[in-house]
Coordinates of C-alpha atoms in Angstrom, one line a residue:
M1 CA 4.6 24.9 -24.1
K2 CA 4.6 24.0 -20.4
R3 CA 1.4 24.2 -18.4
I4 CA 1.3 24.3 -14.6
S5 CA -1.8 23.4 -12.6
A6 CA -2.6 23.0 -8.9
A7 CA -3.0 19.6 -7.5
V8 CA -6.1 18.5 -5.6
A9 CA -6.4 19.8 -2.1
I10 CA -5.8 17.5 0.9
A11 CA -8.8 15.6 2.0
A12 CA -9.5 13.6 5.2
V13 CA -7.9 10.5 3.9
G14 CA -7.6 7.2 5.7
A15 CA -6.2 3.9 4.6
L16 CA -2.4 3.4 4.2
A17 CA -0.4 1.3 2.0
I18 CA 3.5 1.1 2.2
S19 CA 5.2 6.6 -6.3
G20 CA 9.9 10.4 -32.1
C21 CA 6.7 8.4 -32.8
A22 CA 5.6 5.7 -35.1
A23 CA 2.5 5.8 -37.3
G24 CA -0.9 6.0 -35.7
G25 CA -2.9 2.8 -35.0
D26 CA -6.5 1.8 -35.6
S27 CA -9.4 1.9 -33.1
D28 CA -10.7 -1.5 -32.0
G29 CA -14.4 -1.3 -32.8
D30 CA -16.5 0.6 -30.2
S31 CA -14.2 -0.1 -27.3
G32 CA -12.0 3.0 -27.9
L33 CA -8.9 0.8 -27.9
V34 CA -6.3 2.1 -30.4
E35 CA -4.4 -0.8 -31.7
G36 CA -0.7 -0.4 -31.6
S37 CA -0.8 2.6 -29.2
S38 CA 1.6 2.7 -26.3
I39 CA 2.9 5.0 -23.7
T40 CA 5.6 4.8 -20.9
A41 CA 5.2 5.9 -17.3
A42 CA 7.9 6.0 -14.7
W43 CA 7.8 4.9 -11.0
N44 CA 10.5 5.1 -8.4
Q45 CA 10.4 1.5 -7.1
A46 CA 10.3 -1.9 -8.9
F47 CA 7.3 -4.2 -8.8
Y48 CA 7.8 -7.4 -6.8
S49 CA 4.4 -9.0 -6.0
M50 CA 1.0 -9.4 -7.6
N51 CA -0.5 -10.0 -4.2
G52 CA -0.7 -6.7 -2.5
N53 CA -2.8 -8.1 0.4
T54 CA 0.2 -9.8 2.1
S55 CA 2.5 -8.1 4.6
F56 CA 5.3 -8.6 2.1
G57 CA 3.5 -7.3 -1.0
N58 CA 1.5 -4.4 0.5
A59 CA 3.4 -1.6 -1.2
T60 CA 2.5 1.2 -3.6
A61 CA 5.0 -0.1 -6.2
N62 CA 3.0 -3.3 -6.4
N63 CA -0.5 -1.9 -6.0
N64 CA -0.2 0.7 -8.8
I65 CA 0.1 -2.3 -11.2
N66 CA -2.2 -4.6 -9.3
Y67 CA -4.9 -2.0 -9.5
L68 CA -4.9 -2.3 -13.3
V69 CA -4.6 -6.1 -13.5
L70 CA -6.9 -7.2 -10.7
D71 CA -10.5 -6.0 -10.9
G72 CA -12.8 -5.5 -7.9
F73 CA -16.1 -4.3 -6.6
N74 CA -15.2 -0.6 -6.2
Y75 CA -12.5 2.0 -6.5
Y76 CA -11.9 5.7 -5.8
D77 CA -11.9 8.4 -8.4
N78 CA -10.0 11.6 -8.0
T79 CA -12.9 13.6 -6.4
P80 CA -12.2 11.5 -4.3
A81 CA -15.4 9.5 -4.2
L82 CA -16.0 5.7 -4.0
V83 CA -17.3 4.3 -7.3
K84 CA -19.1 1.0 -7.5
N85 CA -17.7 -1.2 -10.2
T86 CA -20.9 -2.9 -11.2
S87 CA -19.5 -4.3 -14.4
F88 CA -17.3 -6.6 -12.2
G89 CA -20.0 -7.3 -9.7
S90 CA -22.4 -5.9 -7.2
Y91 CA -22.9 -6.0 -3.4
E92 CA -25.9 -5.3 -1.2
V93 CA -26.6 -5.3 2.5
L94 CA -29.1 -8.0 3.3
S95 CA -29.2 -7.2 7.0
E96 CA -27.8 -4.4 9.2
D97 CA -28.1 -6.3 12.5
P98 CA -26.4 -8.6 12.2
L99 CA -24.5 -7.2 9.3
E100 CA -24.9 -9.4 6.2
V101 CA -23.4 -8.4 2.8
K102 CA -24.0 -10.3 -0.4
Y103 CA -21.3 -10.1 -3.2
T104 CA -22.3 -11.2 -6.7
I105 CA -20.1 -11.5 -9.8
A106 CA -21.6 -10.0 -12.9
D107 CA -22.5 -12.2 -15.9
G108 CA -19.7 -12.9 -18.4
V109 CA -16.8 -11.7 -16.2
K110 CA -13.7 -13.8 -16.9
W111 CA -10.0 -14.2 -16.0
S112 CA -7.6 -13.4 -18.9
D113 CA -7.3 -17.1 -19.6
G114 CA -11.0 -17.4 -20.3
T115 CA -12.0 -19.0 -17.0
D116 CA -15.1 -17.6 -15.3
I117 CA -14.7 -15.5 -12.2
D118 CA -17.1 -16.9 -9.6
A119 CA -17.7 -17.8 -6.0
A120 CA -14.6 -20.0 -5.7
D121 CA -12.5 -16.9 -6.2
L122 CA -14.6 -14.9 -3.7
L123 CA -14.6 -17.7 -1.1
L124 CA -10.8 -18.1 -1.2
N125 CA -10.5 -14.3 -0.9
W126 CA -12.6 -14.6 2.3
A127 CA -10.4 -17.3 3.7
A128 CA -7.3 -15.2 3.1
L129 CA -8.7 -11.9 4.2
S130 CA -10.4 -13.3 7.3
R131 CA -7.8 -15.9 8.4
A132 CA -10.8 -17.7 10.0
L133 CA -9.4 -21.1 8.9
D134 CA -5.8 -20.4 10.0
T135 CA -3.9 -22.7 12.4
P136 CA -4.4 -21.1 15.8
D137 CA -1.5 -19.3 17.5
F138 CA 1.0 -19.8 14.7
D139 CA 3.8 -17.2 14.6
P140 CA 5.6 -16.9 11.3
A141 CA 8.4 -14.7 12.7
D142 CA 10.9 -17.6 12.9
F143 CA 10.4 -18.5 9.3
T144 CA 11.0 -15.0 7.7
D145 CA 14.3 -14.2 6.0
P146 CA 15.8 -11.0 7.5
E147 CA 17.6 -10.4 4.2
T148 CA 14.5 -10.4 1.9
G149 CA 11.4 -10.3 4.1
E150 CA 10.0 -13.4 2.4
F151 CA 9.1 -16.7 4.1
T152 CA 12.0 -19.3 4.1
D153 CA 12.0 -22.8 2.8
A154 CA 11.7 -24.0 6.4
F155 CA 8.2 -22.6 6.7
P156 CA 6.0 -25.5 8.0
T157 CA 4.1 -27.3 5.3
D158 CA 1.3 -28.4 7.6
V159 CA 0.3 -25.0 8.8
V160 CA -2.7 -23.0 7.5
Y161 CA -1.5 -19.4 7.5
F162 CA -2.7 -16.6 5.2
D163 CA -0.4 -13.6 5.5
S164 CA -3.1 -11.0 5.1
G165 CA -2.6 -9.4 8.6
A166 CA -6.3 -9.9 9.3
T167 CA -7.4 -9.7 13.0
P168 CA -10.7 -11.1 14.4
T169 CA -11.8 -7.6 15.5
S170 CA -11.9 -5.8 12.2
G171 CA -12.8 -5.9 8.5
V172 CA -13.3 -9.4 6.9
G173 CA -11.7 -10.8 10.1
L174 CA -15.1 -10.2 11.7
V175 CA -16.6 -12.8 9.3
S176 CA -15.7 -16.0 11.2
Q177 CA -18.4 -18.1 9.7
T178 CA -17.8 -19.6 6.3
P179 CA -19.9 -17.5 3.8
E180 CA -22.8 -19.0 2.0
V181 CA -22.4 -19.6 -1.7
G182 CA -25.4 -18.9 -3.9
D183 CA -26.8 -17.9 -7.3
D184 CA -25.4 -21.0 -9.0
G185 CA -21.9 -20.3 -7.8
K186 CA -21.9 -16.6 -8.6
S187 CA -22.3 -15.1 -5.1
I188 CA -21.2 -15.4 -1.5
T189 CA -22.8 -13.8 1.6
L190 CA -20.6 -12.5 4.4
K191 CA -22.1 -12.5 7.9
Y192 CA -20.2 -10.2 10.2
D193 CA -19.9 -11.1 13.9
A194 CA -20.2 -7.4 14.8
P195 CA -21.0 -4.2 13.0
F196 CA -18.1 -2.7 11.0
V197 CA -18.3 0.9 9.8
D198 CA -16.1 0.5 6.8
W199 CA -17.5 -2.8 5.5
E200 CA -17.7 -1.4 2.0
L201 CA -13.9 -1.1 1.8
S202 CA -12.9 -4.4 3.4
F203 CA -13.3 -7.0 0.5
A204 CA -10.3 -6.6 -1.7
S205 CA -9.8 -7.8 -5.3
P206 CA -9.6 -11.6 -5.5
L207 CA -6.7 -13.6 -6.9
P208 CA -7.5 -16.5 -9.3
A209 CA -8.6 -19.5 -7.2
H210 CA -8.1 -22.0 -10.1
I211 CA -4.5 -20.9 -10.6
I212 CA -3.7 -21.2 -6.9
A213 CA -5.3 -24.6 -6.7
E214 CA -3.5 -25.8 -9.9
K215 CA -0.1 -24.8 -8.5
A216 CA -0.8 -25.8 -4.8
L217 CA -2.8 -29.0 -5.3
G218 CA -1.7 -30.1 -8.8
I219 CA -5.1 -29.9 -10.5
D220 CA -4.9 -28.7 -14.1
D221 CA -8.6 -28.5 -15.0
P222 CA -10.0 -25.1 -13.9
A223 CA -13.4 -26.4 -13.0
E224 CA -11.9 -29.2 -10.9
A225 CA -9.5 -26.8 -9.3
K226 CA -12.2 -24.4 -8.3
Q227 CA -14.3 -27.2 -6.8
A228 CA -11.2 -28.3 -4.8
V229 CA -11.0 -24.8 -3.3
L230 CA -14.7 -24.9 -2.4
D231 CA -14.3 -28.4 -0.9
A232 CA -11.2 -27.5 1.1
I233 CA -12.9 -24.5 2.6
D234 CA -16.3 -26.2 3.3
N235 CA -14.6 -29.2 4.9
E236 CA -11.9 -27.1 6.6
D237 CA -9.4 -29.5 5.1
A238 CA -6.2 -28.4 6.9
A239 CA -3.9 -30.3 4.6
A240 CA -5.3 -28.7 1.4
L241 CA -5.7 -25.3 3.0
A242 CA -2.0 -25.3 4.1
K243 CA -0.9 -25.7 0.5
L244 CA -3.4 -23.1 -0.8
S245 CA -2.4 -20.6 1.8
S246 CA 1.3 -21.2 1.2
F247 CA 0.9 -20.4 -2.5
W248 CA -1.4 -17.4 -1.8
N249 CA 1.3 -16.0 0.4
S250 CA 4.3 -16.4 -1.9
G251 CA 3.3 -17.8 -5.3
F252 CA 2.7 -14.4 -6.9
N253 CA 6.0 -12.8 -5.8
F254 CA 8.4 -12.3 -8.7
T255 CA 10.9 -9.7 -9.8
E256 CA 11.0 -10.5 -13.5
M257 CA 8.6 -12.1 -16.0
P258 CA 7.8 -15.5 -14.6
S259 CA 8.4 -18.5 -17.0
D260 CA 5.0 -19.7 -15.8
T261 CA 2.7 -17.1 -17.3
D262 CA -0.3 -18.5 -15.3
L263 CA 1.0 -16.3 -12.5
V264 CA 0.0 -13.1 -14.3
T265 CA -3.6 -14.3 -15.0
A266 CA -5.6 -11.0 -14.7
S267 CA -9.1 -9.8 -14.3
G268 CA -8.6 -6.1 -14.9
P269 CA -8.4 -4.0 -18.0
Y270 CA -4.7 -4.8 -18.4
M271 CA -2.4 -7.8 -17.9
I272 CA 1.3 -8.1 -17.4
T273 CA 3.0 -9.3 -20.6
D274 CA 6.6 -8.5 -20.0
Y275 CA 8.9 -7.7 -17.0
V276 CA 12.6 -7.2 -17.1
A277 CA 14.1 -7.1 -13.6
D278 CA 14.7 -3.7 -12.2
Q279 CA 13.9 -2.1 -15.6
F280 CA 10.3 -2.2 -16.6
V281 CA 6.9 -3.9 -16.5
T282 CA 4.7 -3.9 -19.6
L283 CA 1.0 -4.1 -19.4
K284 CA -1.2 -4.9 -22.4
A285 CA -5.0 -4.6 -22.8
N286 CA -6.7 -7.7 -21.5
P287 CA -8.6 -9.3 -24.4
E288 CA -11.0 -11.0 -22.0
Y289 CA -11.9 -7.8 -20.1
K290 CA -15.5 -6.7 -20.8
G291 CA -16.0 -4.2 -18.0
D292 CA -16.8 -0.5 -18.0
N293 CA -13.2 0.6 -17.7
A294 CA -12.0 -0.7 -21.1
P295 CA -8.7 1.0 -22.0
N296 CA -7.9 3.3 -24.9
I297 CA -4.2 2.6 -25.0
E298 CA -3.2 -0.9 -25.9
E299 CA 0.1 -1.0 -24.1
I300 CA 1.5 0.8 -21.0
T301 CA 5.1 0.3 -19.9
I302 CA 6.1 1.3 -16.4
R303 CA 9.8 2.0 -16.1
F304 CA 11.5 1.9 -12.8
I305 CA 13.6 5.0 -12.2
P306 CA 14.5 5.5 -8.6
D307 CA 16.5 8.8 -9.2
P308 CA 14.0 11.7 -9.6
L309 CA 16.3 13.7 -11.8
A310 CA 16.8 10.7 -14.1
A311 CA 13.0 10.5 -14.4
V312 CA 12.9 14.1 -15.4
Q313 CA 15.7 13.5 -18.0
A314 CA 13.8 10.6 -19.4
L315 CA 10.7 12.8 -19.8
E316 CA 12.7 15.5 -21.5
N317 CA 14.2 12.9 -23.9
G318 CA 10.8 11.4 -24.8
E319 CA 11.7 8.1 -23.2
V320 CA 8.8 8.3 -20.8
D321 CA 5.5 10.2 -21.1
I322 CA 4.4 10.4 -17.4
I323 CA 6.4 10.8 -14.2
Q324 CA 5.5 11.4 -10.6
P325 CA 8.9 11.4 -8.9
Q326 CA 9.5 12.2 -5.2
A327 CA 9.8 16.0 -5.4
T328 CA 13.0 17.9 -4.7
A329 CA 13.9 21.5 -5.4
D330 CA 16.1 20.3 -8.3
I331 CA 13.2 18.4 -9.8
V332 CA 11.0 21.6 -9.8
T333 CA 13.8 23.6 -11.4
A334 CA 14.6 20.9 -14.0
L335 CA 10.9 20.6 -15.0
D336 CA 10.7 24.3 -15.4
G337 CA 13.2 24.1 -18.3
I338 CA 11.2 21.5 -20.4
D339 CA 8.8 22.5 -23.1
N340 CA 5.7 20.6 -24.3
I341 CA 4.8 19.1 -20.9
T342 CA 2.2 19.7 -18.2
V343 CA 3.3 20.0 -14.6
N344 CA 0.9 19.5 -11.7
Q345 CA 2.1 20.6 -8.3
G346 CA 0.5 20.4 -4.8
V347 CA 0.3 18.6 -1.5
G348 CA -0.3 14.9 -1.7
G349 CA -1.9 12.2 0.5
T350 CA 1.5 10.6 1.5
Y351 CA 3.3 11.5 4.7
E352 CA 6.9 10.9 5.8
H353 CA 7.5 9.3 9.2
I354 CA 9.8 7.2 11.4
D355 CA 8.6 4.1 13.1
L356 CA 10.5 2.4 16.0
Q357 CA 10.7 -1.4 16.4
F358 CA 9.1 -2.2 19.7
D359 CA 10.3 -5.8 19.4
Q360 CA 12.6 -8.0 17.2
G361 CA 14.9 -5.2 16.1
K362 CA 18.4 -5.6 14.8
N363 CA 20.0 -4.3 18.1
P364 CA 20.5 -7.4 20.3
E365 CA 19.3 -5.5 23.3
N366 CA 16.1 -4.6 21.4
I367 CA 16.8 -1.0 22.1
F368 CA 13.4 0.5 21.5
S369 CA 11.5 -1.9 23.8
N370 CA 12.5 0.8 26.4
P371 CA 10.2 3.8 26.5
Q372 CA 12.9 6.1 27.8
V373 CA 15.1 5.3 24.8
R374 CA 12.1 5.7 22.4
E375 CA 11.4 9.2 23.8
A376 CA 15.1 10.1 23.7
F377 CA 15.4 9.1 20.1
L378 CA 12.3 11.0 19.0
K379 CA 13.7 14.1 20.7
T380 CA 16.7 14.0 18.3
V381 CA 14.7 13.8 15.0
P382 CA 15.3 17.2 13.3
R383 CA 11.8 17.4 11.8
Q384 CA 11.8 21.2 11.2
E385 CA 15.3 21.1 9.7
I386 CA 14.2 18.3 7.3
L387 CA 11.2 20.4 6.3
D388 CA 13.2 23.6 5.9
K389 CA 16.1 22.1 3.9
L390 CA 14.3 19.5 1.8
I391 CA 10.6 20.4 1.5
K392 CA 10.3 24.2 1.6
P393 CA 12.5 24.7 -1.4
I394 CA 9.9 22.7 -3.3
A395 CA 6.6 23.5 -1.7
G396 CA 7.3 27.0 -0.3
E397 CA 4.5 28.1 2.1
D398 CA 2.7 24.9 1.3
A399 CA 5.3 22.8 3.1
L400 CA 3.5 21.1 5.9
L401 CA 5.0 19.7 9.1
R402 CA 2.7 16.9 10.1
S403 CA 2.1 16.4 13.8
S404 CA -0.6 13.6 13.9
Q405 CA -0.4 9.9 13.4
I406 CA -4.1 9.8 12.5
F407 CA -5.2 13.1 11.0
V408 CA -4.1 14.8 7.7
P409 CA -3.3 18.5 8.1
G410 CA -6.4 20.5 7.3
A411 CA -8.8 17.7 8.1
E412 CA -11.5 18.2 10.7
G413 CA -10.1 17.3 14.1
Y414 CA -6.4 17.8 13.1
D415 CA -5.8 21.1 14.9
D416 CA -7.5 20.0 18.1
S417 CA -5.7 16.7 18.1
V418 CA -2.2 18.3 17.6
A419 CA -2.9 20.7 20.5
A420 CA -3.6 17.8 22.9
N421 CA -1.7 14.7 21.5
G422 CA 1.7 15.5 23.0
S423 CA 3.5 16.0 19.7
E424 CA 4.6 19.5 20.8
A425 CA 7.4 17.8 22.9
F426 CA 9.1 16.8 19.6
A427 CA 8.6 20.0 17.7
E428 CA 12.2 21.0 18.3
V429 CA 15.4 18.9 18.7
D430 CA 16.3 18.5 22.4
I431 CA 19.8 16.9 22.5
E432 CA 20.3 17.5 26.3
G433 CA 16.9 16.0 27.1
A434 CA 17.7 13.0 24.9
K435 CA 21.1 12.5 26.6
A436 CA 19.5 12.5 30.1
L437 CA 16.8 10.0 29.1
L438 CA 19.3 7.7 27.4
D439 CA 21.6 7.7 30.4
A440 CA 18.7 7.0 32.7
S441 CA 17.5 4.1 30.6
G442 CA 20.5 1.9 31.4
V443 CA 20.8 0.7 27.8
T444 CA 24.4 -0.1 27.0
N445 CA 24.2 -1.0 23.3
R446 CA 23.1 2.2 21.7
D447 CA 23.2 1.0 18.0
V448 CA 20.2 2.1 15.9
C449 CA 20.1 0.8 12.4
I450 CA 17.7 2.7 10.2
L451 CA 16.0 1.1 7.1
Y452 CA 15.2 3.5 4.2
A453 CA 15.3 3.6 0.4
S454 CA 19.0 3.9 -0.3
N455 CA 18.4 4.8 -3.9
N456 CA 16.1 7.7 -3.0
P457 CA 18.1 11.0 -2.8
R458 CA 15.7 12.7 -0.5
R459 CA 15.7 9.8 2.0
V460 CA 19.5 9.6 1.8
N461 CA 19.6 13.3 2.9
E462 CA 17.0 12.7 5.6
F463 CA 18.9 9.8 7.0
A464 CA 22.1 11.9 7.1
L465 CA 20.4 14.6 9.1
I466 CA 18.8 12.2 11.5
Q467 CA 22.1 10.3 12.0
Q468 CA 24.0 13.5 12.7
S469 CA 21.5 14.7 15.3
A470 CA 20.9 11.4 17.1
N471 CA 24.6 10.7 17.4
L472 CA 25.0 14.0 19.3
A473 CA 22.8 12.5 22.0
G474 CA 24.9 9.3 22.3
F475 CA 23.1 7.0 19.8
N476 CA 25.2 5.2 17.3
V477 CA 23.0 5.4 14.2
T478 CA 24.0 3.0 11.5
D479 CA 22.9 2.5 7.9
C480 CA 20.3 -0.2 7.0
G481 CA 19.4 1.5 3.8
S482 CA 18.4 -0.9 1.0
T483 CA 17.0 -0.8 -2.5
E484 CA 14.8 -3.6 -1.4
W485 CA 13.5 -1.7 1.7
G486 CA 9.8 -2.4 0.9
G487 CA 10.0 -6.1 1.3
L488 CA 12.1 -5.8 4.5
L489 CA 9.5 -3.7 6.3
G490 CA 8.2 -5.8 9.2
T491 CA 11.0 -8.4 8.9
P492 CA 12.3 -9.5 12.4
G493 CA 15.9 -8.6 13.0
A494 CA 16.4 -6.5 9.9
Y495 CA 16.5 -3.0 11.4
D496 CA 15.7 -0.9 14.5
A497 CA 13.8 2.1 12.9
S498 CA 12.3 2.7 9.5
L499 CA 12.0 5.9 7.5
F500 CA 9.4 5.8 4.7
G501 CA 6.0 7.2 3.6
W502 CA 2.5 6.0 4.2
Q503 CA 0.2 6.7 1.2
S504 CA -3.5 7.1 1.7
T505 CA -5.6 4.7 -0.2
S506 CA -9.2 5.5 0.9
L507 CA -11.4 7.8 2.9
G508 CA -12.4 5.0 5.4
V509 CA -12.3 6.1 9.0
T510 CA -10.8 2.8 10.1
N511 CA -8.4 2.0 7.4
S512 CA -5.3 3.5 9.0
L513 CA -6.0 1.3 12.0
P514 CA -4.2 -1.9 10.8
T515 CA -1.0 0.1 11.3
F516 CA -1.5 0.4 15.0
E517 CA -3.7 -2.6 15.9
T518 CA -2.0 -5.6 17.4
G519 CA -1.2 -8.0 14.6
G520 CA -2.6 -5.7 11.9
I521 CA -1.2 -6.0 8.3
N522 CA 0.5 -2.6 8.4
N523 CA 1.7 -3.1 12.0
L524 CA 5.3 -3.5 10.9
N525 CA 7.1 -2.6 14.2
F526 CA 5.5 -5.2 16.5
Y527 CA 3.6 -2.5 18.5
S528 CA 0.9 -3.6 20.9
S529 CA -1.2 -1.5 23.3
E530 CA -4.3 -2.5 25.1
A531 CA -5.5 1.2 25.1
V532 CA -4.9 1.6 21.4
D533 CA -6.6 -1.8 20.6
A534 CA -9.6 -0.7 22.7
A535 CA -9.8 2.6 20.8
V536 CA -9.5 0.8 17.5
K537 CA -12.3 -1.6 18.4
S538 CA -14.6 1.2 19.4
L539 CA -13.9 3.2 16.2
Q540 CA -14.7 0.2 14.1
T541 CA -18.3 0.1 15.3
E542 CA -18.9 3.8 15.7
F543 CA -21.1 5.4 13.0
D544 CA -21.5 8.8 14.5
A545 CA -19.0 11.3 12.8
E546 CA -18.4 13.5 15.9
K547 CA -17.7 10.4 18.1
Q548 CA -15.4 9.1 15.4
I549 CA -13.3 12.2 15.6
T550 CA -13.1 12.0 19.4
L551 CA -12.0 8.4 19.2
Q552 CA -9.4 9.2 16.6
Q553 CA -8.1 12.0 18.8
D554 CA -7.8 9.6 21.8
L555 CA -6.0 7.2 19.6
D556 CA -3.6 9.9 18.4
K557 CA -2.8 10.9 21.9
A558 CA -2.1 7.3 23.0
L559 CA 0.3 6.7 20.1
W560 CA 2.4 9.8 21.0
A561 CA 2.3 8.9 24.7
D562 CA 3.8 5.5 23.8
F563 CA 6.5 7.2 21.7
Y564 CA 5.4 5.1 18.8
G565 CA 7.4 7.1 16.3
V566 CA 7.3 10.5 14.8
T567 CA 5.6 12.0 11.7
I568 CA 7.6 14.5 9.7
F569 CA 6.0 16.1 6.7
Q570 CA 3.2 15.8 4.2
F571 CA 4.6 15.0 0.8
P572 CA 4.8 17.7 -1.9
E573 CA 3.6 16.1 -5.1
V574 CA 4.8 16.8 -8.6
T575 CA 3.3 15.1 -11.7
A576 CA 4.5 15.9 -15.2
F577 CA 3.5 14.5 -18.5
S578 CA 4.1 15.1 -22.1
D579 CA 1.7 16.6 -24.6
R580 CA 1.4 13.3 -26.4
V581 CA -0.8 11.9 -23.7
T582 CA -4.1 13.3 -22.3
N583 CA -6.6 12.6 -19.5
I584 CA -3.9 12.5 -16.8
D585 CA -5.8 13.7 -13.8
P586 CA -4.0 12.6 -10.5
S587 CA -5.9 11.6 -7.4
I588 CA -4.7 12.4 -3.9
L589 CA -5.3 8.7 -3.0
A590 CA -3.3 5.8 -4.2
P591 CA -2.8 4.8 -7.0
T592 CA -2.6 8.6 -7.8
I593 CA -1.7 8.9 -11.5
F594 CA -2.9 5.4 -12.4
W595 CA -6.4 5.6 -11.0
N596 CA -7.9 6.3 -14.5
A597 CA -5.3 4.8 -16.7
W598 CA -8.0 3.3 -18.8
D599 CA -9.0 6.8 -19.8
W600 CA -5.6 7.9 -21.0
E601 CA -5.2 8.6 -24.7
V602 CA -2.3 9.3 -27.0
T603 CA -2.7 12.5 -29.0
D604 CA -0.7 11.1 -32.0
G605 CA -2.6 7.9 -31.9
G606 CA 0.6 5.9 -32.1
T607 CA 3.5 4.6 -30.2
A608 CA 6.6 6.2 -28.5
E609 CA 10.0 5.2 -29.8

């Protein structure tokens, strides 16, 4: 039979990221692993990078998988609450003023190739996430391919540049001094230049330093490779660091199983063992993983199915066991006709929005550098029509028009912020007002090319409604839709406006700020505002909850006043899974269905055909 349950209610979420059977197997000792067991999940976008900390790789499609193959010091459960992952390592505050945090790797923790995880991995992670050793004032814009979003072969070989989007005013960017290595190479201590309220969330999962050094510096021995990383950082060896940063940026980008399997070296409960381009990634239990989150299922295959109805059909046919497609009315109807599944519906932590390119757009006149044109375009976006036609048929009365760049609907501070932030001016379409502003702007080239996922039916419909409305005001909206839209975000010259969703990844008060801060990793539209940067800086050092809300409201108001872009709706979320798999319990935060994949179990103890 089919069971329907309500999804978790919206919380005050923060950080954003760019969604027949064989015989049963045997349990592997006390680990709970059932040998030979396998399931298949579906996602709507293909994986393309094992480094989710670059501007190119920071996408949900990547980070769902990276979450399972790269371990770290903490993660969120579906409460949602932050869980310390002490089986990987521990961290402690040694001093609050100045802020000093020590990170220590637990005993016996190894990479999937058997190499110890240690301070070399952590120190290289610091260098990348802080950019403290980067060549000053280098701008990579001229070396980014507008067709792919990746760095070109012309990228300078003598430049140290880690593409983490770190700024010297936030997160690990505040750790400008090289950390101290201790505990026989098992720990590093970060000394912050200033307090940072969300320090506990700032140190992401590391990549394998020995693999990076092997490929970048030509050192085969893991111990020697690690030492070369430590030496390069300690000596600020620009020549070595340039090679290390180049590989860190691009070496883990791949769209099919790499011939060099060193590139899938893992630290988490799973590791990538197969990848067929645009079809699927297969994850298998990592034999070197000894942490607390040891998996029950030996093999998880993630199929890439962009069309939501195709995902539903695959679930009905038994080809996949778990889906979380972008919801449409047709999806809800189709799921209602399938037996032996569980359907979980509710409002998710992702919101739809349009961002305008303040600089380096596709239009040769850089159309949205003009505030009158930005205001005019936002007046044409049919937010309510999109909600009524595309979202209400799915979510009914739960359909939510979002009117804040910072706050989630229902969160403390949302209502007051919406009342004062200026979003009311864009509650309804105003074609005549848009025409007047556009004429007054003096802009002659009115082309606006919008980037969106061309293989996503809902986005195709959204684009059509926006195009029709904006053209009535005198814009010439053209189609920059692409199946590779994720890698193109932030690429100079690729588009003028983007239509996509930001998915919340944490409860941190500062973690949406890299979207708006000058030079932040999620600042994909070249936006820069002294007022916004000042509010961001204040928020990063403010520990008082009431003052945090006030600062966020100020920030929200400044973004709307700049005509930064427009928020549209909070995502309706639908998860469905077959009765042959249990312990599926989605979180409102990324990676949603995958957050506890190690707890999943197959009810038949075997494999899907």
